[in-house]
Amino acid sequence: PKVTPPSRAHQRHDIAGAMAQRFGAVAAATAVTAILGLSLAFLAPTAPKLRAPAQPTLRGGSAAGGAVGGSGLGVGVLLGAAALGAGVRRADTARRGKDKDKEKKEKDEDSKWRSAEKISELTESVGAGVCDNIEIAKILPHRYPFLLVDKVIHLEKMKRAVGVKNVTANEPQFTGHFPDRPIMPGVLMVEALAQLAGVVCMKPGDQVLFAGIDGVKFRRPVVPGDTLVMEVEILKFREKVGIAKIKGIGYVDGQKAIEVKEFTCALVKEEAQK
């Protein structure tokens, strides 16, 4: 029998089916190509139908292309949704990371700034001490500008003490020592330690005089604005002759500023002065 060649309409059917199959396969990877494959599958049946031998295989290919295109669309949508979800999660993670960085930066800036209240709290545990400058003036005969102990924090009579000297720019020694770079003279630091020792040894009316100094070391300059925290300890005391052996040390901001291995003081009782 004579075989009639496929008409152009059938050819269009076949071409549409083949293209739909191809686009349907690619649509499994991307949603965009899946939509194109499905569109081609839907366009194939709209061509005019002419009498011609049936082409089930190729027309079936058109339907199969549509099915694959449909499944590809579903997979593509799922992949697109997954990608969108991953993108949203990454954006959210990035945003939270930026927020954390911002919070950390703000905390770092806050940690660099310390208010007056916070700084004041650093000395809260020190308290008022056991002797203020009024009580000290009752024991020591020194007066301004040579009273060099402002407060006694701890005191154990005839044994040891911890005291404070607040160094200020309006003290007269700084007008000449030195005008361009004021530094507390070393001899005044030794004197401040000796006065603190006097608080340990003396009673009101007594007087302490230097008899010797040994092993003095100056570790760092003491300048206006510093707080010289001093400690003295009685090494030996001969009460009959009034001779005391004392060691002392002073700190500024936790750093050793002065150290005296030993100095000898002579204690003159009030009755002996008459």
PDB file of N, CA and C in Angstrom, residues 209-269:
ATOM      1  N   LEU A 209      62.664  61.844 114.807  1.00  0.00           N
ATOM      2  CA  LEU A 209      63.735  62.436 114.022  1.00  0.00           C
ATOM      3  C   LEU A 209      64.464  61.336 113.243  1.00  0.00           C
ATOM      4  N   PHE A 210      64.911  61.690 112.042  1.00  0.00           N
ATOM      5  CA  PHE A 210      65.698  60.752 111.252  1.00  0.00           C
ATOM      6  C   PHE A 210      67.053  60.524 111.914  1.00  0.00           C
ATOM      7  N   ALA A 211      67.476  59.232 111.931  1.00  0.00           N
ATOM      8  CA  ALA A 211      68.818  58.906 112.427  1.00  0.00           C
ATOM      9  C   ALA A 211      69.649  58.191 111.369  1.00  0.00           C
ATOM     10  N   GLY A 212      69.009  57.691 110.350  1.00  0.00           N
ATOM     11  CA  GLY A 212      69.761  57.024 109.278  1.00  0.00           C
ATOM     12  C   GLY A 212      68.810  56.434 108.235  1.00  0.00           C
ATOM     13  N   ILE A 213      69.318  56.341 107.009  1.00  0.00           N
ATOM     14  CA  ILE A 213      68.535  55.775 105.908  1.00  0.00           C
ATOM     15  C   ILE A 213      69.443  54.825 105.128  1.00  0.00           C
ATOM     16  N   ASP A 214      68.934  53.656 104.796  1.00  0.00           N
ATOM     17  CA  ASP A 214      69.739  52.667 104.084  1.00  0.00           C
ATOM     18  C   ASP A 214      68.889  51.973 103.016  1.00  0.00           C
ATOM     19  N   GLY A 215      69.467  51.823 101.825  1.00  0.00           N
ATOM     20  CA  GLY A 215      68.830  51.051 100.756  1.00  0.00           C
ATOM     21  C   GLY A 215      67.596  51.696 100.172  1.00  0.00           C
ATOM     22  N   VAL A 216      67.719  52.975  99.798  1.00  0.00           N
ATOM     23  CA  VAL A 216      66.588  53.669  99.167  1.00  0.00           C
ATOM     24  C   VAL A 216      66.651  53.466  97.650  1.00  0.00           C
ATOM     25  N   LYS A 217      65.513  53.086  97.063  1.00  0.00           N
ATOM     26  CA  LYS A 217      65.425  52.916  95.615  1.00  0.00           C
ATOM     27  C   LYS A 217      64.155  53.576  95.100  1.00  0.00           C
ATOM     28  N   PHE A 218      64.337  54.407  94.071  1.00  0.00           N
ATOM     29  CA  PHE A 218      63.195  55.065  93.431  1.00  0.00           C
ATOM     30  C   PHE A 218      62.889  54.329  92.123  1.00  0.00           C
ATOM     31  N   ARG A 219      61.683  53.805  92.022  1.00  0.00           N
ATOM     32  CA  ARG A 219      61.336  52.940  90.896  1.00  0.00           C
ATOM     33  C   ARG A 219      60.649  53.670  89.745  1.00  0.00           C
ATOM     34  N   ARG A 220      59.897  54.726  90.039  1.00  0.00           N
ATOM     35  CA  ARG A 220      59.190  55.486  89.004  1.00  0.00           C
ATOM     36  C   ARG A 220      58.872  56.876  89.516  1.00  0.00           C
ATOM     37  N   PRO A 221      58.737  57.860  88.615  1.00  0.00           N
ATOM     38  CA  PRO A 221      58.400  59.214  89.062  1.00  0.00           C
ATOM     39  C   PRO A 221      56.981  59.261  89.646  1.00  0.00           C
ATOM     40  N   VAL A 222      56.813  60.151  90.601  1.00  0.00           N
ATOM     41  CA  VAL A 222      55.501  60.432  91.172  1.00  0.00           C
ATOM     42  C   VAL A 222      55.150  61.870  90.813  1.00  0.00           C
ATOM     43  N   VAL A 223      54.002  62.064  90.172  1.00  0.00           N
ATOM     44  CA  VAL A 223      53.665  63.368  89.613  1.00  0.00           C
ATOM     45  C   VAL A 223      52.292  63.808  90.127  1.00  0.00           C
ATOM     46  N   PRO A 224      51.960  65.095  89.957  1.00  0.00           N
ATOM     47  CA  PRO A 224      50.623  65.561  90.362  1.00  0.00           C
ATOM     48  C   PRO A 224      49.516  64.725  89.733  1.00  0.00           C
ATOM     49  N   GLY A 225      48.519  64.383  90.532  1.00  0.00           N
ATOM     50  CA  GLY A 225      47.442  63.508  90.090  1.00  0.00           C
ATOM     51  C   GLY A 225      47.605  62.080  90.568  1.00  0.00           C
ATOM     52  N   ASP A 226      48.830  61.722  90.993  1.00  0.00           N
ATOM     53  CA  ASP A 226      49.078  60.373  91.503  1.00  0.00           C
ATOM     54  C   ASP A 226      48.623  60.244  92.953  1.00  0.00           C
ATOM     55  N   THR A 227      48.325  59.017  93.319  1.00  0.00           N
ATOM     56  CA  THR A 227      48.043  58.694  94.716  1.00  0.00           C
ATOM     57  C   THR A 227      49.124  57.739  95.184  1.00  0.00           C
ATOM     58  N   LEU A 228      49.947  58.207  96.082  1.00  0.00           N
ATOM     59  CA  LEU A 228      51.043  57.397  96.626  1.00  0.00           C
ATOM     60  C   LEU A 228      50.511  56.609  97.821  1.00  0.00           C
ATOM     61  N   VAL A 229      50.401  55.295  97.630  1.00  0.00           N
ATOM     62  CA  VAL A 229      49.919  54.409  98.699  1.00  0.00           C
ATOM     63  C   VAL A 229      51.145  53.800  99.384  1.00  0.00           C
ATOM     64  N   MET A 230      51.288  54.081 100.675  1.00  0.00           N
ATOM     65  CA  MET A 230      52.509  53.729 101.400  1.00  0.00           C
ATOM     66  C   MET A 230      52.233  52.658 102.460  1.00  0.00           C
ATOM     67  N   GLU A 231      53.264  51.887 102.739  1.00  0.00           N
ATOM     68  CA  GLU A 231      53.191  50.883 103.804  1.00  0.00           C
ATOM     69  C   GLU A 231      54.513  50.884 104.567  1.00  0.00           C
ATOM     70  N   VAL A 232      54.415  50.902 105.864  1.00  0.00           N
ATOM     71  CA  VAL A 232      55.618  50.842 106.711  1.00  0.00           C
ATOM     72  C   VAL A 232      55.448  49.730 107.733  1.00  0.00           C
ATOM     73  N   GLU A 233      56.569  49.184 108.159  1.00  0.00           N
ATOM     74  CA  GLU A 233      56.563  48.120 109.158  1.00  0.00           C
ATOM     75  C   GLU A 233      57.736  48.313 110.114  1.00  0.00           C
ATOM     76  N   ILE A 234      57.462  48.210 111.384  1.00  0.00           N
ATOM     77  CA  ILE A 234      58.504  48.344 112.394  1.00  0.00           C
ATOM     78  C   ILE A 234      59.276  47.034 112.481  1.00  0.00           C
ATOM     79  N   LEU A 235      60.556  47.081 112.144  1.00  0.00           N
ATOM     80  CA  LEU A 235      61.391  45.891 112.217  1.00  0.00           C
ATOM     81  C   LEU A 235      61.917  45.650 113.638  1.00  0.00           C
ATOM     82  N   LYS A 236      62.289  46.727 114.310  1.00  0.00           N
ATOM     83  CA  LYS A 236      62.832  46.621 115.659  1.00  0.00           C
ATOM     84  C   LYS A 236      62.592  47.944 116.379  1.00  0.00           C
ATOM     85  N   PHE A 237      62.241  47.848 117.645  1.00  0.00           N
ATOM     86  CA  PHE A 237      62.023  49.066 118.422  1.00  0.00           C
ATOM     87  C   PHE A 237      62.633  48.906 119.816  1.00  0.00           C
ATOM     88  N   ARG A 238      63.586  49.775 120.103  1.00  0.00           N
ATOM     89  CA  ARG A 238      64.232  49.779 121.439  1.00  0.00           C
ATOM     90  C   ARG A 238      63.610  50.922 122.229  1.00  0.00           C
ATOM     91  N   GLU A 239      62.621  50.551 123.010  1.00  0.00           N
ATOM     92  CA  GLU A 239      61.814  51.562 123.694  1.00  0.00           C
ATOM     93  C   GLU A 239      62.619  52.397 124.683  1.00  0.00           C
ATOM     94  N   LYS A 240      63.599  51.784 125.360  1.00  0.00           N
ATOM     95  CA  LYS A 240      64.366  52.508 126.376  1.00  0.00           C
ATOM     96  C   LYS A 240      65.128  53.688 125.796  1.00  0.00           C
ATOM     97  N   VAL A 241      65.689  53.485 124.616  1.00  0.00           N
ATOM     98  CA  VAL A 241      66.468  54.560 123.995  1.00  0.00           C
ATOM     99  C   VAL A 241      65.663  55.271 122.910  1.00  0.00           C
ATOM    100  N   GLY A 242      64.477  54.726 122.588  1.00  0.00           N
ATOM    101  CA  GLY A 242      63.604  55.368 121.598  1.00  0.00           C
ATOM    102  C   GLY A 242      64.099  55.267 120.164  1.00  0.00           C
ATOM    103  N   ILE A 243      64.738  54.136 119.833  1.00  0.00           N
ATOM    104  CA  ILE A 243      65.249  53.939 118.475  1.00  0.00           C
ATOM    105  C   ILE A 243      64.410  52.870 117.768  1.00  0.00           C
ATOM    106  N   ALA A 244      63.981  53.191 116.553  1.00  0.00           N
ATOM    107  CA  ALA A 244      63.161  52.261 115.776  1.00  0.00           C
ATOM    108  C   ALA A 244      63.802  52.002 114.416  1.00  0.00           C
ATOM    109  N   LYS A 245      63.813  50.732 114.037  1.00  0.00           N
ATOM    110  CA  LYS A 245      64.244  50.329 112.699  1.00  0.00           C
ATOM    111  C   LYS A 245      62.981  50.045 111.873  1.00  0.00           C
ATOM    112  N   ILE A 246      62.866  50.686 110.714  1.00  0.00           N
ATOM    113  CA  ILE A 246      61.613  50.642 109.944  1.00  0.00           C
ATOM    114  C   ILE A 246      61.934  50.383 108.470  1.00  0.00           C
ATOM    115  N   LYS A 247      61.069  49.650 107.809  1.00  0.00           N
ATOM    116  CA  LYS A 247      61.154  49.520 106.349  1.00  0.00           C
ATOM    117  C   LYS A 247      59.878  50.082 105.741  1.00  0.00           C
ATOM    118  N   GLY A 248      59.995  50.580 104.512  1.00  0.00           N
ATOM    119  CA  GLY A 248      58.825  51.195 103.874  1.00  0.00           C
ATOM    120  C   GLY A 248      58.812  50.987 102.372  1.00  0.00           C
ATOM    121  N   ILE A 249      57.630  51.080 101.816  1.00  0.00           N
ATOM    122  CA  ILE A 249      57.452  50.922 100.380  1.00  0.00           C
ATOM    123  C   ILE A 249      56.244  51.747  99.950  1.00  0.00           C
ATOM    124  N   GLY A 250      56.295  52.261  98.716  1.00  0.00           N
ATOM    125  CA  GLY A 250      55.194  53.071  98.198  1.00  0.00           C
ATOM    126  C   GLY A 250      54.838  52.667  96.778  1.00  0.00           C
ATOM    127  N   TYR A 251      53.546  52.717  96.460  1.00  0.00           N
ATOM    128  CA  TYR A 251      53.044  52.302  95.150  1.00  0.00           C
ATOM    129  C   TYR A 251      52.195  53.412  94.527  1.00  0.00           C
ATOM    130  N   VAL A 252      52.206  53.447  93.186  1.00  0.00           N
ATOM    131  CA  VAL A 252      51.304  54.293  92.405  1.00  0.00           C
ATOM    132  C   VAL A 252      50.691  53.422  91.320  1.00  0.00           C
ATOM    133  N   ASP A 253      49.354  53.319  91.334  1.00  0.00           N
ATOM    134  CA  ASP A 253      48.638  52.494  90.345  1.00  0.00           C
ATOM    135  C   ASP A 253      49.149  51.062  90.320  1.00  0.00           C
ATOM    136  N   GLY A 254      49.474  50.538  91.498  1.00  0.00           N
ATOM    137  CA  GLY A 254      49.927  49.153  91.585  1.00  0.00           C
ATOM    138  C   GLY A 254      51.387  48.945  91.240  1.00  0.00           C
ATOM    139  N   GLN A 255      52.094  50.006  90.848  1.00  0.00           N
ATOM    140  CA  GLN A 255      53.510  49.907  90.506  1.00  0.00           C
ATOM    141  C   GLN A 255      54.357  50.481  91.636  1.00  0.00           C
ATOM    142  N   LYS A 256      55.437  49.797  91.908  1.00  0.00           N
ATOM    143  CA  LYS A 256      56.324  50.235  92.988  1.00  0.00           C
ATOM    144  C   LYS A 256      56.985  51.554  92.595  1.00  0.00           C
ATOM    145  N   ALA A 257      56.886  52.536  93.464  1.00  0.00           N
ATOM    146  CA  ALA A 257      57.461  53.859  93.197  1.00  0.00           C
ATOM    147  C   ALA A 257      58.698  54.128  94.048  1.00  0.00           C
ATOM    148  N   ILE A 258      58.693  53.669  95.296  1.00  0.00           N
ATOM    149  CA  ILE A 258      59.820  53.881  96.196  1.00  0.00           C
ATOM    150  C   ILE A 258      59.931  52.692  97.144  1.00  0.00           C
ATOM    151  N   GLU A 259      61.156  52.384  97.504  1.00  0.00           N
ATOM    152  CA  GLU A 259      61.410  51.291  98.445  1.00  0.00           C
ATOM    153  C   GLU A 259      62.558  51.692  99.365  1.00  0.00           C
ATOM    154  N   VAL A 260      62.330  51.576 100.643  1.00  0.00           N
ATOM    155  CA  VAL A 260      63.372  51.864 101.630  1.00  0.00           C
ATOM    156  C   VAL A 260      63.629  50.585 102.418  1.00  0.00           C
ATOM    157  N   LYS A 261      64.836  50.059 102.269  1.00  0.00           N
ATOM    158  CA  LYS A 261      65.182  48.812 102.947  1.00  0.00           C
ATOM    159  C   LYS A 261      65.140  48.988 104.452  1.00  0.00           C
ATOM    160  N   GLU A 262      65.666  50.111 104.917  1.00  0.00           N
ATOM    161  CA  GLU A 262      65.654  50.358 106.370  1.00  0.00           C
ATOM    162  C   GLU A 262      65.980  51.823 106.645  1.00  0.00           C
ATOM    163  N   PHE A 263      65.190  52.429 107.473  1.00  0.00           N
ATOM    164  CA  PHE A 263      65.606  53.722 108.014  1.00  0.00           C
ATOM    165  C   PHE A 263      65.423  53.718 109.524  1.00  0.00           C
ATOM    166  N   THR A 264      66.308  54.470 110.161  1.00  0.00           N
ATOM    167  CA  THR A 264      66.360  54.525 111.619  1.00  0.00           C
ATOM    168  C   THR A 264      65.776  55.844 112.089  1.00  0.00           C
ATOM    169  N   CYS A 265      64.871  55.757 113.038  1.00  0.00           N
ATOM    170  CA  CYS A 265      64.232  56.956 113.589  1.00  0.00           C
ATOM    171  C   CYS A 265      64.456  57.005 115.102  1.00  0.00           C
ATOM    172  N   ALA A 266      64.624  58.222 115.554  1.00  0.00           N
ATOM    173  CA  ALA A 266      64.756  58.443 116.998  1.00  0.00           C
ATOM    174  C   ALA A 266      63.460  59.060 117.503  1.00  0.00           C
ATOM    175  N   LEU A 267      62.855  58.375 118.464  1.00  0.00           N
ATOM    176  CA  LEU A 267      61.589  58.841 119.026  1.00  0.00           C
ATOM    177  C   LEU A 267      61.878  59.658 120.280  1.00  0.00           C
ATOM    178  N   VAL A 268      61.451  60.932 120.249  1.00  0.00           N
ATOM    179  CA  VAL A 268      61.646  61.822 121.386  1.00  0.00           C
ATOM    180  C   VAL A 268      60.306  61.990 122.080  1.00  0.00           C
ATOM    181  N   LYS A 269      60.229  61.517 123.314  1.00  0.00           N
ATOM    182  CA  LYS A 269      58.996  61.600 124.074  1.00  0.00           C
ATOM    183  C   LYS A 269      58.714  63.050 124.479  1.00  0.00           C
TER     184      LYS A 269
END
